[in-house]
Amino acid sequence: MDSDKIRRQWSQRQQDHGNDPKSVLMKGVHSRFNQTIDLWHRHVIRRVFGKVDSGSKSYVLDIGCGYGRLANELEALGFLPIGLDFTPGFCKTFLQKFEYSVCADLSALPFSEGSIFHAYSVTSLMYVDSNEAKEALSQVDQSLVAGAIVLILEPSYEFNRFIRFFLPQKGLDNLAVPGFRREQFYGGLAPSNWVVVESGSNIATTVFLPLLLLFGRWRVLYAFFSRLVLFLDRPSSRAGWLGARIAMYRWVAYRKMA
């Protein structure tokens, strides 16, 4: 996907929706479903970084930060989030909420070696192809200290392919993405000196997706199914295992060894 085209479309999306989950999550679904996805993302963030010592001035790079939807979770854990985005509007908004924001492209990260303690990408790498994503993570690796934790949470290629078989119009969306294959999460994307610490997926949300979309307008019914899938998909549950082939999203926490 052309990077200039992506930049223009994200700038337009930021102008259209502002600081709302719809601007960075899914279009065309009820806001309650985006709230469920947002809550699950937060559960994963807390699971991965809640066990990490924030230390003194531990900078965490928020790759594709948007308006800072998840950065407050890191701040609550004692970390200092650094927003990275190529959309000026998002960078400006992030800077209004948090101390540091950098407007830059993944292909040219402006950080010195060993200046970042940890990093995470939540549905950000999916807008570049696998080779570009791999190169971007290689650049991130150079900025990280040894022992850094990196969370990658991205869409599943297998799920997207399955959905587009039944809904071919989804592939026509301006920001439609293929996602990443299961084996890429196991090491195809990450540098060789990163080892998997923990992993999972939102397989329950995927299985109950038709009901979640159907009941979006009915608050009580939706709340029941939302609580159910969030419980089943909680990061500590084996139900969310990475091996689920058609889960909407997968996540992996890596540790940089050297």
mmCIF file of N, CA and C in Angstrom, residues 62-195:
data_model
loop_
_atom_site.group_PDB
_atom_site.id
_atom_site.type_symbol
_atom_site.label_atom_id
_atom_site.label_comp_id
_atom_site.label_asym_id
_atom_site.label_seq_id
_atom_site.Cartn_x
_atom_site.Cartn_y
_atom_site.Cartn_z
ATOM 1 N N ASP A 62 5.236 4.031 21.633
ATOM 2 C CA ASP A 62 3.896 3.692 21.154
ATOM 3 C C ASP A 62 3.907 3.853 19.639
ATOM 4 N N ILE A 63 4.100 2.740 18.923
ATOM 5 C CA ILE A 63 4.228 2.767 17.464
ATOM 6 C C ILE A 63 2.853 2.939 16.834
ATOM 7 N N GLY A 64 2.701 3.989 16.023
ATOM 8 C CA GLY A 64 1.392 4.282 15.447
ATOM 9 C C GLY A 64 0.424 4.706 16.530
ATOM 10 N N CYS A 65 0.826 5.698 17.313
ATOM 11 C CA CYS A 65 0.133 6.045 18.564
ATOM 12 C C CYS A 65 -1.276 6.584 18.364
ATOM 13 N N GLY A 66 -1.570 7.143 17.176
ATOM 14 C CA GLY A 66 -2.865 7.787 17.005
ATOM 15 C C GLY A 66 -3.008 8.930 17.989
ATOM 16 N N TYR A 67 -4.184 9.064 18.587
ATOM 17 C CA TYR A 67 -4.398 10.150 19.543
ATOM 18 C C TYR A 67 -3.980 9.771 20.959
ATOM 19 N N GLY A 68 -3.371 8.594 21.115
ATOM 20 C CA GLY A 68 -2.922 8.167 22.441
ATOM 21 C C GLY A 68 -3.944 7.312 23.153
ATOM 22 N N ARG A 69 -4.698 6.537 22.391
ATOM 23 C CA ARG A 69 -5.786 5.731 22.944
ATOM 24 C C ARG A 69 -5.334 4.827 24.084
ATOM 25 N N LEU A 70 -4.147 4.231 23.963
ATOM 26 C CA LEU A 70 -3.692 3.244 24.943
ATOM 27 C C LEU A 70 -2.567 3.743 25.842
ATOM 28 N N ALA A 71 -2.028 4.904 25.540
ATOM 29 C CA ALA A 71 -0.844 5.374 26.265
ATOM 30 C C ALA A 71 -1.110 5.608 27.746
ATOM 31 N N ASN A 72 -2.351 5.939 28.099
ATOM 32 C CA ASN A 72 -2.639 6.167 29.521
ATOM 33 C C ASN A 72 -2.480 4.895 30.346
ATOM 34 N N GLU A 73 -2.618 3.726 29.703
ATOM 35 C CA GLU A 73 -2.391 2.471 30.424
ATOM 36 C C GLU A 73 -0.927 2.349 30.834
ATOM 37 N N LEU A 74 -0.019 2.743 29.928
ATOM 38 C CA LEU A 74 1.416 2.704 30.250
ATOM 39 C C LEU A 74 1.756 3.730 31.317
ATOM 40 N N GLU A 75 1.162 4.909 31.195
ATOM 41 C CA GLU A 75 1.412 5.969 32.169
ATOM 42 C C GLU A 75 0.954 5.532 33.560
ATOM 43 N N ALA A 76 -0.189 4.850 33.623
ATOM 44 C CA ALA A 76 -0.708 4.369 34.909
ATOM 45 C C ALA A 76 0.212 3.330 35.537
ATOM 46 N N LEU A 77 0.977 2.630 34.699
ATOM 47 C CA LEU A 77 1.920 1.621 35.194
ATOM 48 C C LEU A 77 3.283 2.222 35.541
ATOM 49 N N GLY A 78 3.423 3.538 35.358
ATOM 50 C CA GLY A 78 4.661 4.209 35.737
ATOM 51 C C GLY A 78 5.645 4.434 34.610
ATOM 52 N N PHE A 79 5.241 4.138 33.370
ATOM 53 C CA PHE A 79 6.128 4.339 32.223
ATOM 54 C C PHE A 79 5.916 5.724 31.613
ATOM 55 N N LEU A 80 6.859 6.139 30.784
ATOM 56 C CA LEU A 80 6.748 7.392 30.043
ATOM 57 C C LEU A 80 6.522 7.058 28.574
ATOM 58 N N PRO A 81 5.282 7.181 28.073
ATOM 59 C CA PRO A 81 5.015 6.839 26.678
ATOM 60 C C PRO A 81 5.549 7.885 25.709
ATOM 61 N N ILE A 82 6.127 7.411 24.619
ATOM 62 C CA ILE A 82 6.561 8.277 23.524
ATOM 63 C C ILE A 82 5.722 7.913 22.310
ATOM 64 N N GLY A 83 4.921 8.851 21.837
ATOM 65 C CA GLY A 83 4.064 8.584 20.693
ATOM 66 C C GLY A 83 4.821 8.706 19.384
ATOM 67 N N LEU A 84 4.594 7.764 18.488
ATOM 68 C CA LEU A 84 5.187 7.806 17.149
ATOM 69 C C LEU A 84 4.073 7.626 16.127
ATOM 70 N N ASP A 85 3.893 8.615 15.261
ATOM 71 C CA ASP A 85 2.865 8.531 14.229
ATOM 72 C C ASP A 85 3.288 9.412 13.057
ATOM 73 N N PHE A 86 2.740 9.107 11.865
ATOM 74 C CA PHE A 86 3.089 9.947 10.719
ATOM 75 C C PHE A 86 1.966 10.923 10.364
ATOM 76 N N THR A 87 0.917 10.973 11.206
ATOM 77 C CA THR A 87 -0.188 11.895 10.982
ATOM 78 C C THR A 87 -0.046 13.088 11.925
ATOM 79 N N PRO A 88 0.232 14.291 11.404
ATOM 80 C CA PRO A 88 0.472 15.453 12.262
ATOM 81 C C PRO A 88 -0.640 15.713 13.274
ATOM 82 N N GLY A 89 -1.902 15.541 12.850
ATOM 83 C CA GLY A 89 -3.014 15.783 13.765
ATOM 84 C C GLY A 89 -2.979 14.870 14.975
ATOM 85 N N PHE A 90 -2.664 13.601 14.756
ATOM 86 C CA PHE A 90 -2.567 12.653 15.866
ATOM 87 C C PHE A 90 -1.380 12.991 16.765
ATOM 88 N N CYS A 91 -0.247 13.332 16.153
ATOM 89 C CA CYS A 91 0.948 13.674 16.942
ATOM 90 C C CYS A 91 0.679 14.870 17.851
ATOM 91 N N LYS A 92 -0.008 15.862 17.312
ATOM 92 C CA LYS A 92 -0.320 17.061 18.085
ATOM 93 C C LYS A 92 -1.231 16.717 19.259
ATOM 94 N N THR A 93 -2.231 15.884 19.001
ATOM 95 C CA THR A 93 -3.157 15.487 20.062
ATOM 96 C C THR A 93 -2.445 14.678 21.140
ATOM 97 N N PHE A 94 -1.575 13.763 20.725
ATOM 98 C CA PHE A 94 -0.815 12.957 21.686
ATOM 99 C C PHE A 94 0.016 13.865 22.587
ATOM 100 N N LEU A 95 0.632 14.870 21.997
ATOM 101 C CA LEU A 95 1.505 15.778 22.742
ATOM 102 C C LEU A 95 0.717 16.618 23.747
ATOM 103 N N GLN A 96 -0.551 16.844 23.482
ATOM 104 C CA GLN A 96 -1.385 17.593 24.422
ATOM 105 C C GLN A 96 -1.689 16.785 25.683
ATOM 106 N N LYS A 97 -1.635 15.455 25.551
ATOM 107 C CA LYS A 97 -1.961 14.576 26.672
ATOM 108 C C LYS A 97 -0.730 14.050 27.396
ATOM 109 N N PHE A 98 0.337 13.829 26.624
ATOM 110 C CA PHE A 98 1.530 13.194 27.177
ATOM 111 C C PHE A 98 2.754 14.049 26.854
ATOM 112 N N GLU A 99 3.880 13.665 27.421
ATOM 113 C CA GLU A 99 5.055 14.539 27.372
ATOM 114 C C GLU A 99 5.799 14.499 26.046
ATOM 115 N N TYR A 100 5.789 13.338 25.383
ATOM 116 C CA TYR A 100 6.623 13.183 24.190
ATOM 117 C C TYR A 100 5.824 12.653 23.007
ATOM 118 N N SER A 101 6.068 13.246 21.842
ATOM 119 C CA SER A 101 5.449 12.784 20.604
ATOM 120 C C SER A 101 6.410 13.058 19.454
ATOM 121 N N VAL A 102 6.543 12.082 18.562
ATOM 122 C CA VAL A 102 7.440 12.216 17.413
ATOM 123 C C VAL A 102 6.647 11.927 16.147
ATOM 124 N N CYS A 103 6.663 12.868 15.221
ATOM 125 C CA CYS A 103 5.979 12.679 13.944
ATOM 126 C C CYS A 103 7.017 12.179 12.944
ATOM 127 N N ALA A 104 6.974 10.887 12.654
ATOM 128 C CA ALA A 104 7.984 10.288 11.776
ATOM 129 C C ALA A 104 7.424 9.027 11.148
ATOM 130 N N ASP A 105 8.130 8.553 10.142
ATOM 131 C CA ASP A 105 7.749 7.343 9.421
ATOM 132 C C ASP A 105 8.488 6.146 10.001
ATOM 133 N N LEU A 106 7.877 4.972 9.910
ATOM 134 C CA LEU A 106 8.517 3.757 10.410
ATOM 135 C C LEU A 106 9.821 3.446 9.696
ATOM 136 N N SER A 107 9.962 3.957 8.476
ATOM 137 C CA SER A 107 11.170 3.657 7.706
ATOM 138 C C SER A 107 12.350 4.534 8.102
ATOM 139 N N ALA A 108 12.110 5.536 8.950
ATOM 140 C CA ALA A 108 13.200 6.439 9.350
ATOM 141 C C ALA A 108 12.990 6.883 10.794
ATOM 142 N N LEU A 109 13.237 5.995 11.721
ATOM 143 C CA LEU A 109 13.030 6.311 13.131
ATOM 144 C C LEU A 109 14.156 7.197 13.657
ATOM 145 N N PRO A 110 13.822 8.270 14.375
ATOM 146 C CA PRO A 110 14.829 9.252 14.793
ATOM 147 C C PRO A 110 15.403 9.012 16.187
ATOM 148 N N PHE A 111 15.491 7.768 16.628
ATOM 149 C CA PHE A 111 15.936 7.485 17.990
ATOM 150 C C PHE A 111 17.359 6.944 18.002
ATOM 151 N N SER A 112 18.106 7.328 19.016
ATOM 152 C CA SER A 112 19.479 6.844 19.142
ATOM 153 C C SER A 112 19.491 5.428 19.705
ATOM 154 N N GLU A 113 20.598 4.750 19.554
ATOM 155 C CA GLU A 113 20.727 3.362 19.993
ATOM 156 C C GLU A 113 20.559 3.253 21.511
ATOM 157 N N GLY A 114 19.699 2.329 21.940
ATOM 158 C CA GLY A 114 19.501 2.091 23.364
ATOM 159 C C GLY A 114 18.759 3.183 24.106
ATOM 160 N N SER A 115 17.995 4.017 23.387
ATOM 161 C CA SER A 115 17.297 5.127 24.043
ATOM 162 C C SER A 115 15.876 4.767 24.475
ATOM 163 N N ILE A 116 15.367 3.625 24.009
ATOM 164 C CA ILE A 116 14.004 3.203 24.320
ATOM 165 C C ILE A 116 14.044 1.932 25.165
ATOM 166 N N PHE A 117 13.220 1.892 26.215
ATOM 167 C CA PHE A 117 13.222 0.744 27.132
ATOM 168 C C PHE A 117 12.300 -0.375 26.655
ATOM 169 N N HIS A 118 11.128 -0.009 26.141
ATOM 170 C CA HIS A 118 10.161 -1.004 25.674
ATOM 171 C C HIS A 118 9.379 -0.395 24.511
ATOM 172 N N ALA A 119 8.560 -1.216 23.842
ATOM 173 C CA ALA A 119 7.779 -0.708 22.711
ATOM 174 C C ALA A 119 6.548 -1.572 22.502
ATOM 175 N N TYR A 120 5.564 -0.993 21.823
ATOM 176 C CA TYR A 120 4.395 -1.793 21.448
ATOM 177 C C TYR A 120 3.758 -1.236 20.176
ATOM 178 N N SER A 121 3.229 -2.145 19.392
ATOM 179 C CA SER A 121 2.469 -1.797 18.194
ATOM 180 C C SER A 121 1.127 -2.501 18.283
ATOM 181 N N VAL A 122 0.062 -1.727 18.366
ATOM 182 C CA VAL A 122 -1.289 -2.286 18.399
ATOM 183 C C VAL A 122 -2.008 -1.837 17.133
ATOM 184 N N THR A 123 -2.188 -2.745 16.214
ATOM 185 C CA THR A 123 -2.824 -2.518 14.907
ATOM 186 C C THR A 123 -2.196 -1.349 14.153
ATOM 187 N N SER A 124 -0.874 -1.303 14.125
ATOM 188 C CA SER A 124 -0.161 -0.247 13.405
ATOM 189 C C SER A 124 0.680 -0.781 12.257
ATOM 190 N N LEU A 125 1.335 -1.912 12.464
ATOM 191 C CA LEU A 125 2.187 -2.485 11.417
ATOM 192 C C LEU A 125 1.375 -3.030 10.255
ATOM 193 N N MET A 126 0.089 -3.240 10.455
ATOM 194 C CA MET A 126 -0.739 -3.878 9.432
ATOM 195 C C MET A 126 -0.884 -3.032 8.170
ATOM 196 N N TYR A 127 -0.496 -1.767 8.223
ATOM 197 C CA TYR A 127 -0.648 -0.913 7.049
ATOM 198 C C TYR A 127 0.574 -0.922 6.140
ATOM 199 N N VAL A 128 1.557 -1.731 6.483
ATOM 200 C CA VAL A 128 2.715 -1.921 5.605
ATOM 201 C C VAL A 128 2.834 -3.410 5.312
ATOM 202 N N ASP A 129 3.523 -3.758 4.223
ATOM 203 C CA ASP A 129 3.647 -5.182 3.912
ATOM 204 C C ASP A 129 4.648 -5.840 4.864
ATOM 205 N N SER A 130 4.720 -7.157 4.802
ATOM 206 C CA SER A 130 5.513 -7.900 5.784
ATOM 207 C C SER A 130 6.991 -7.540 5.735
ATOM 208 N N ASN A 131 7.522 -7.272 4.546
ATOM 209 C CA ASN A 131 8.939 -6.900 4.440
ATOM 210 C C ASN A 131 9.201 -5.547 5.087
ATOM 211 N N GLU A 132 8.286 -4.595 4.860
ATOM 212 C CA GLU A 132 8.431 -3.271 5.477
ATOM 213 C C GLU A 132 8.258 -3.358 6.992
ATOM 214 N N ALA A 133 7.325 -4.203 7.426
ATOM 215 C CA ALA A 133 7.118 -4.384 8.867
ATOM 216 C C ALA A 133 8.362 -4.972 9.518
ATOM 217 N N LYS A 134 8.965 -5.932 8.847
ATOM 218 C CA LYS A 134 10.183 -6.559 9.374
ATOM 219 C C LYS A 134 11.316 -5.544 9.464
ATOM 220 N N GLU A 135 11.446 -4.693 8.448
ATOM 221 C CA GLU A 135 12.485 -3.662 8.461
ATOM 222 C C GLU A 135 12.210 -2.641 9.564
ATOM 223 N N ALA A 136 10.938 -2.288 9.749
ATOM 224 C CA ALA A 136 10.581 -1.334 10.803
ATOM 225 C C ALA A 136 10.943 -1.882 12.179
ATOM 226 N N LEU A 137 10.659 -3.161 12.416
ATOM 227 C CA LEU A 137 10.993 -3.764 13.711
ATOM 228 C C LEU A 137 12.497 -3.883 13.897
ATOM 229 N N SER A 138 13.221 -4.035 12.800
ATOM 230 C CA SER A 138 14.678 -4.051 12.880
ATOM 231 C C SER A 138 15.200 -2.691 13.340
ATOM 232 N N GLN A 139 14.580 -1.616 12.843
ATOM 233 C CA GLN A 139 14.962 -0.271 13.282
ATOM 234 C C GLN A 139 14.587 -0.050 14.744
ATOM 235 N N VAL A 140 13.413 -0.524 15.122
ATOM 236 C CA VAL A 140 13.002 -0.421 16.524
ATOM 237 C C VAL A 140 14.006 -1.142 17.411
ATOM 238 N N ASP A 141 14.450 -2.309 16.965
ATOM 239 C CA ASP A 141 15.414 -3.112 17.724
ATOM 240 C C ASP A 141 16.677 -2.313 18.040
ATOM 241 N N GLN A 142 17.150 -1.529 17.086
ATOM 242 C CA GLN A 142 18.368 -0.739 17.293
ATOM 243 C C GLN A 142 18.180 0.326 18.372
ATOM 244 N N SER A 143 16.939 0.770 18.552
ATOM 245 C CA SER A 143 16.665 1.814 19.542
ATOM 246 C C SER A 143 16.443 1.263 20.944
ATOM 247 N N LEU A 144 16.248 -0.063 21.045
ATOM 248 C CA LEU A 144 15.881 -0.674 22.322
ATOM 249 C C LEU A 144 17.088 -1.113 23.144
ATOM 250 N N VAL A 145 16.937 -1.059 24.447
ATOM 251 C CA VAL A 145 17.955 -1.603 25.344
ATOM 252 C C VAL A 145 17.815 -3.123 25.375
ATOM 253 N N ALA A 146 18.874 -3.815 25.762
ATOM 254 C CA ALA A 146 18.797 -5.269 25.946
ATOM 255 C C ALA A 146 17.820 -5.574 27.080
ATOM 256 N N GLY A 147 17.005 -6.594 26.902
ATOM 257 C CA GLY A 147 16.006 -6.949 27.894
ATOM 258 C C GLY A 147 14.667 -6.272 27.690
ATOM 259 N N ALA A 148 14.567 -5.429 26.668
ATOM 260 C CA ALA A 148 13.320 -4.713 26.395
ATOM 261 C C ALA A 148 12.186 -5.677 26.066
ATOM 262 N N ILE A 149 10.982 -5.290 26.442
ATOM 263 C CA ILE A 149 9.772 -6.035 26.089
ATOM 264 C C ILE A 149 9.089 -5.311 24.932
ATOM 265 N N VAL A 150 8.676 -6.078 23.931
ATOM 266 C CA VAL A 150 7.985 -5.515 22.767
ATOM 267 C C VAL A 150 6.681 -6.281 22.562
ATOM 268 N N LEU A 151 5.583 -5.556 22.527
ATOM 269 C CA LEU A 151 4.274 -6.161 22.267
ATOM 270 C C LEU A 151 3.852 -5.865 20.834
ATOM 271 N N ILE A 152 3.510 -6.914 20.106
ATOM 272 C CA ILE A 152 2.975 -6.766 18.756
ATOM 273 C C ILE A 152 1.566 -7.358 18.751
ATOM 274 N N LEU A 153 0.561 -6.532 18.451
ATOM 275 C CA LEU A 153 -0.825 -6.986 18.366
ATOM 276 C C LEU A 153 -1.366 -6.529 17.017
ATOM 277 N N GLU A 154 -1.634 -7.491 16.149
ATOM 278 C CA GLU A 154 -2.012 -7.155 14.776
ATOM 279 C C GLU A 154 -3.086 -8.110 14.260
ATOM 280 N N PRO A 155 -3.751 -7.751 13.160
ATOM 281 C CA PRO A 155 -4.801 -8.605 12.595
ATOM 282 C C PRO A 155 -4.242 -9.891 12.000
ATOM 283 N N SER A 156 -5.120 -10.868 11.914
ATOM 284 C CA SER A 156 -4.770 -12.174 11.366
ATOM 285 C C SER A 156 -5.061 -12.232 9.868
ATOM 286 N N TYR A 157 -4.078 -12.644 9.109
ATOM 287 C CA TYR A 157 -4.253 -12.830 7.663
ATOM 288 C C TYR A 157 -5.318 -13.882 7.388
ATOM 289 N N GLU A 158 -5.288 -14.964 8.149
ATOM 290 C CA GLU A 158 -6.227 -16.060 7.917
ATOM 291 C C GLU A 158 -7.675 -15.619 8.144
ATOM 292 N N PHE A 159 -7.901 -14.802 9.183
ATOM 293 C CA PHE A 159 -9.255 -14.307 9.446
ATOM 294 C C PHE A 159 -9.708 -13.369 8.336
ATOM 295 N N ASN A 160 -8.835 -12.442 7.943
ATOM 296 C CA ASN A 160 -9.199 -11.488 6.894
ATOM 297 C C ASN A 160 -9.508 -12.188 5.581
ATOM 298 N N ARG A 161 -8.736 -13.198 5.260
ATOM 299 C CA ARG A 161 -8.987 -13.952 4.029
ATOM 300 C C ARG A 161 -10.338 -14.664 4.109
ATOM 301 N N PHE A 162 -10.654 -15.219 5.277
ATOM 302 C CA PHE A 162 -11.931 -15.911 5.488
ATOM 303 C C PHE A 162 -13.100 -14.942 5.329
ATOM 304 N N ILE A 163 -12.990 -13.760 5.946
ATOM 305 C CA ILE A 163 -14.065 -12.766 5.892
ATOM 306 C C ILE A 163 -14.276 -12.267 4.471
ATOM 307 N N ARG A 164 -13.196 -12.038 3.739
ATOM 308 C CA ARG A 164 -13.332 -11.495 2.385
ATOM 309 C C ARG A 164 -13.886 -12.505 1.399
ATOM 310 N N PHE A 165 -13.827 -13.768 1.766
ATOM 311 C CA PHE A 165 -14.460 -14.785 0.926
ATOM 312 C C PHE A 165 -15.981 -14.585 0.937
ATOM 313 N N PHE A 166 -16.523 -14.214 2.114
ATOM 314 C CA PHE A 166 -17.963 -14.006 2.249
ATOM 315 C C PHE A 166 -18.361 -12.549 2.010
ATOM 316 N N LEU A 167 -17.430 -11.630 2.305
ATOM 317 C CA LEU A 167 -17.704 -10.198 2.130
ATOM 318 C C LEU A 167 -16.618 -9.583 1.256
ATOM 319 N N PRO A 168 -16.630 -9.864 -0.042
ATOM 320 C CA PRO A 168 -15.557 -9.381 -0.920
ATOM 321 C C PRO A 168 -15.428 -7.867 -0.955
ATOM 322 N N GLN A 169 -16.520 -7.141 -0.618
ATOM 323 C CA GLN A 169 -16.447 -5.688 -0.630
ATOM 324 C C GLN A 169 -15.500 -5.151 0.429
ATOM 325 N N LYS A 170 -15.211 -5.975 1.477
ATOM 326 C CA LYS A 170 -14.271 -5.535 2.514
ATOM 327 C C LYS A 170 -12.901 -5.248 1.929
ATOM 328 N N GLY A 171 -12.533 -5.989 0.901
ATOM 329 C CA GLY A 171 -11.228 -5.785 0.286
ATOM 330 C C GLY A 171 -11.121 -4.493 -0.485
ATOM 331 N N LEU A 172 -12.270 -3.827 -0.701
ATOM 332 C CA LEU A 172 -12.271 -2.577 -1.447
ATOM 333 C C LEU A 172 -12.095 -1.367 -0.546
ATOM 334 N N ASP A 173 -12.129 -1.567 0.760
ATOM 335 C CA ASP A 173 -11.923 -0.470 1.706
ATOM 336 C C ASP A 173 -10.563 0.164 1.466
ATOM 337 N N ASN A 174 -10.529 1.501 1.511
ATOM 338 C CA ASN A 174 -9.279 2.218 1.222
ATOM 339 C C ASN A 174 -8.131 1.797 2.124
ATOM 340 N N LEU A 175 -8.464 1.440 3.373
ATOM 341 C CA LEU A 175 -7.424 1.051 4.326
ATOM 342 C C LEU A 175 -7.500 -0.436 4.660
ATOM 343 N N ALA A 176 -8.067 -1.215 3.731
ATOM 344 C CA ALA A 176 -8.141 -2.661 3.945
ATOM 345 C C ALA A 176 -6.737 -3.246 3.966
ATOM 346 N N VAL A 177 -6.500 -4.192 4.866
ATOM 347 C CA VAL A 177 -5.165 -4.777 5.016
ATOM 348 C C VAL A 177 -5.266 -6.296 5.031
ATOM 349 N N PRO A 178 -4.220 -6.978 4.596
ATOM 350 C CA PRO A 178 -4.260 -8.440 4.606
ATOM 351 C C PRO A 178 -4.018 -9.050 5.980
ATOM 352 N N GLY A 179 -3.308 -8.341 6.876
ATOM 353 C CA GLY A 179 -2.944 -8.922 8.163
ATOM 354 C C GLY A 179 -1.698 -9.783 8.036
ATOM 355 N N PHE A 180 -1.312 -10.424 9.138
ATOM 356 C CA PHE A 180 -0.097 -11.237 9.159
ATOM 357 C C PHE A 180 -0.442 -12.694 9.446
ATOM 358 N N ARG A 181 0.325 -13.574 8.833
ATOM 359 C CA ARG A 181 0.109 -15.010 9.004
ATOM 360 C C ARG A 181 0.574 -15.457 10.389
ATOM 361 N N ARG A 182 0.052 -16.616 10.805
ATOM 362 C CA ARG A 182 0.371 -17.138 12.135
ATOM 363 C C ARG A 182 1.874 -17.322 12.324
ATOM 364 N N GLU A 183 2.547 -17.885 11.325
ATOM 365 C CA GLU A 183 3.983 -18.145 11.463
ATOM 366 C C GLU A 183 4.797 -16.858 11.541
ATOM 367 N N GLN A 184 4.257 -15.757 10.989
ATOM 368 C CA GLN A 184 4.979 -14.489 11.072
ATOM 369 C C GLN A 184 5.010 -13.971 12.502
ATOM 370 N N PHE A 185 3.962 -14.239 13.264
ATOM 371 C CA PHE A 185 3.945 -13.825 14.666
ATOM 372 C C PHE A 185 4.973 -14.603 15.485
ATOM 373 N N TYR A 186 5.295 -15.807 15.047
ATOM 374 C CA TYR A 186 6.240 -16.642 15.789
ATOM 375 C C TYR A 186 7.695 -16.287 15.508
ATOM 376 N N GLY A 187 7.967 -15.356 14.632
ATOM 377 C CA GLY A 187 9.351 -14.982 14.395
ATOM 378 C C GLY A 187 9.639 -14.492 12.996
ATOM 379 N N GLY A 188 8.685 -14.623 12.088
ATOM 380 C CA GLY A 188 8.919 -14.159 10.725
ATOM 381 C C GLY A 188 9.074 -12.659 10.626
ATOM 382 N N LEU A 189 8.447 -11.921 11.560
ATOM 383 C CA LEU A 189 8.536 -10.464 11.558
ATOM 384 C C LEU A 189 9.633 -9.952 12.481
ATOM 385 N N ALA A 190 9.795 -10.598 13.606
ATOM 386 C CA ALA A 190 10.688 -10.088 14.652
ATOM 387 C C ALA A 190 12.151 -10.375 14.348
ATOM 388 N N PRO A 191 13.051 -9.507 14.811
ATOM 389 C CA PRO A 191 14.490 -9.782 14.695
ATOM 390 C C PRO A 191 14.853 -11.092 15.386
ATOM 391 N N SER A 192 15.935 -11.694 14.968
ATOM 392 C CA SER A 192 16.324 -13.019 15.476
ATOM 393 C C SER A 192 16.706 -13.008 16.953
ATOM 394 N N ASN A 193 17.036 -11.835 17.488
ATOM 395 C CA ASN A 193 17.416 -11.758 18.902
ATOM 396 C C ASN A 193 16.225 -11.470 19.819
ATOM 397 N N TRP A 194 15.009 -11.539 19.279
ATOM 398 C CA TRP A 194 13.805 -11.413 20.093
ATOM 399 C C TRP A 194 13.242 -12.805 20.352
ATOM 400 N N VAL A 195 12.907 -13.089 21.591
ATOM 401 C CA VAL A 195 12.308 -14.384 21.930
ATOM 402 C C VAL A 195 10.884 -14.161 22.437
#
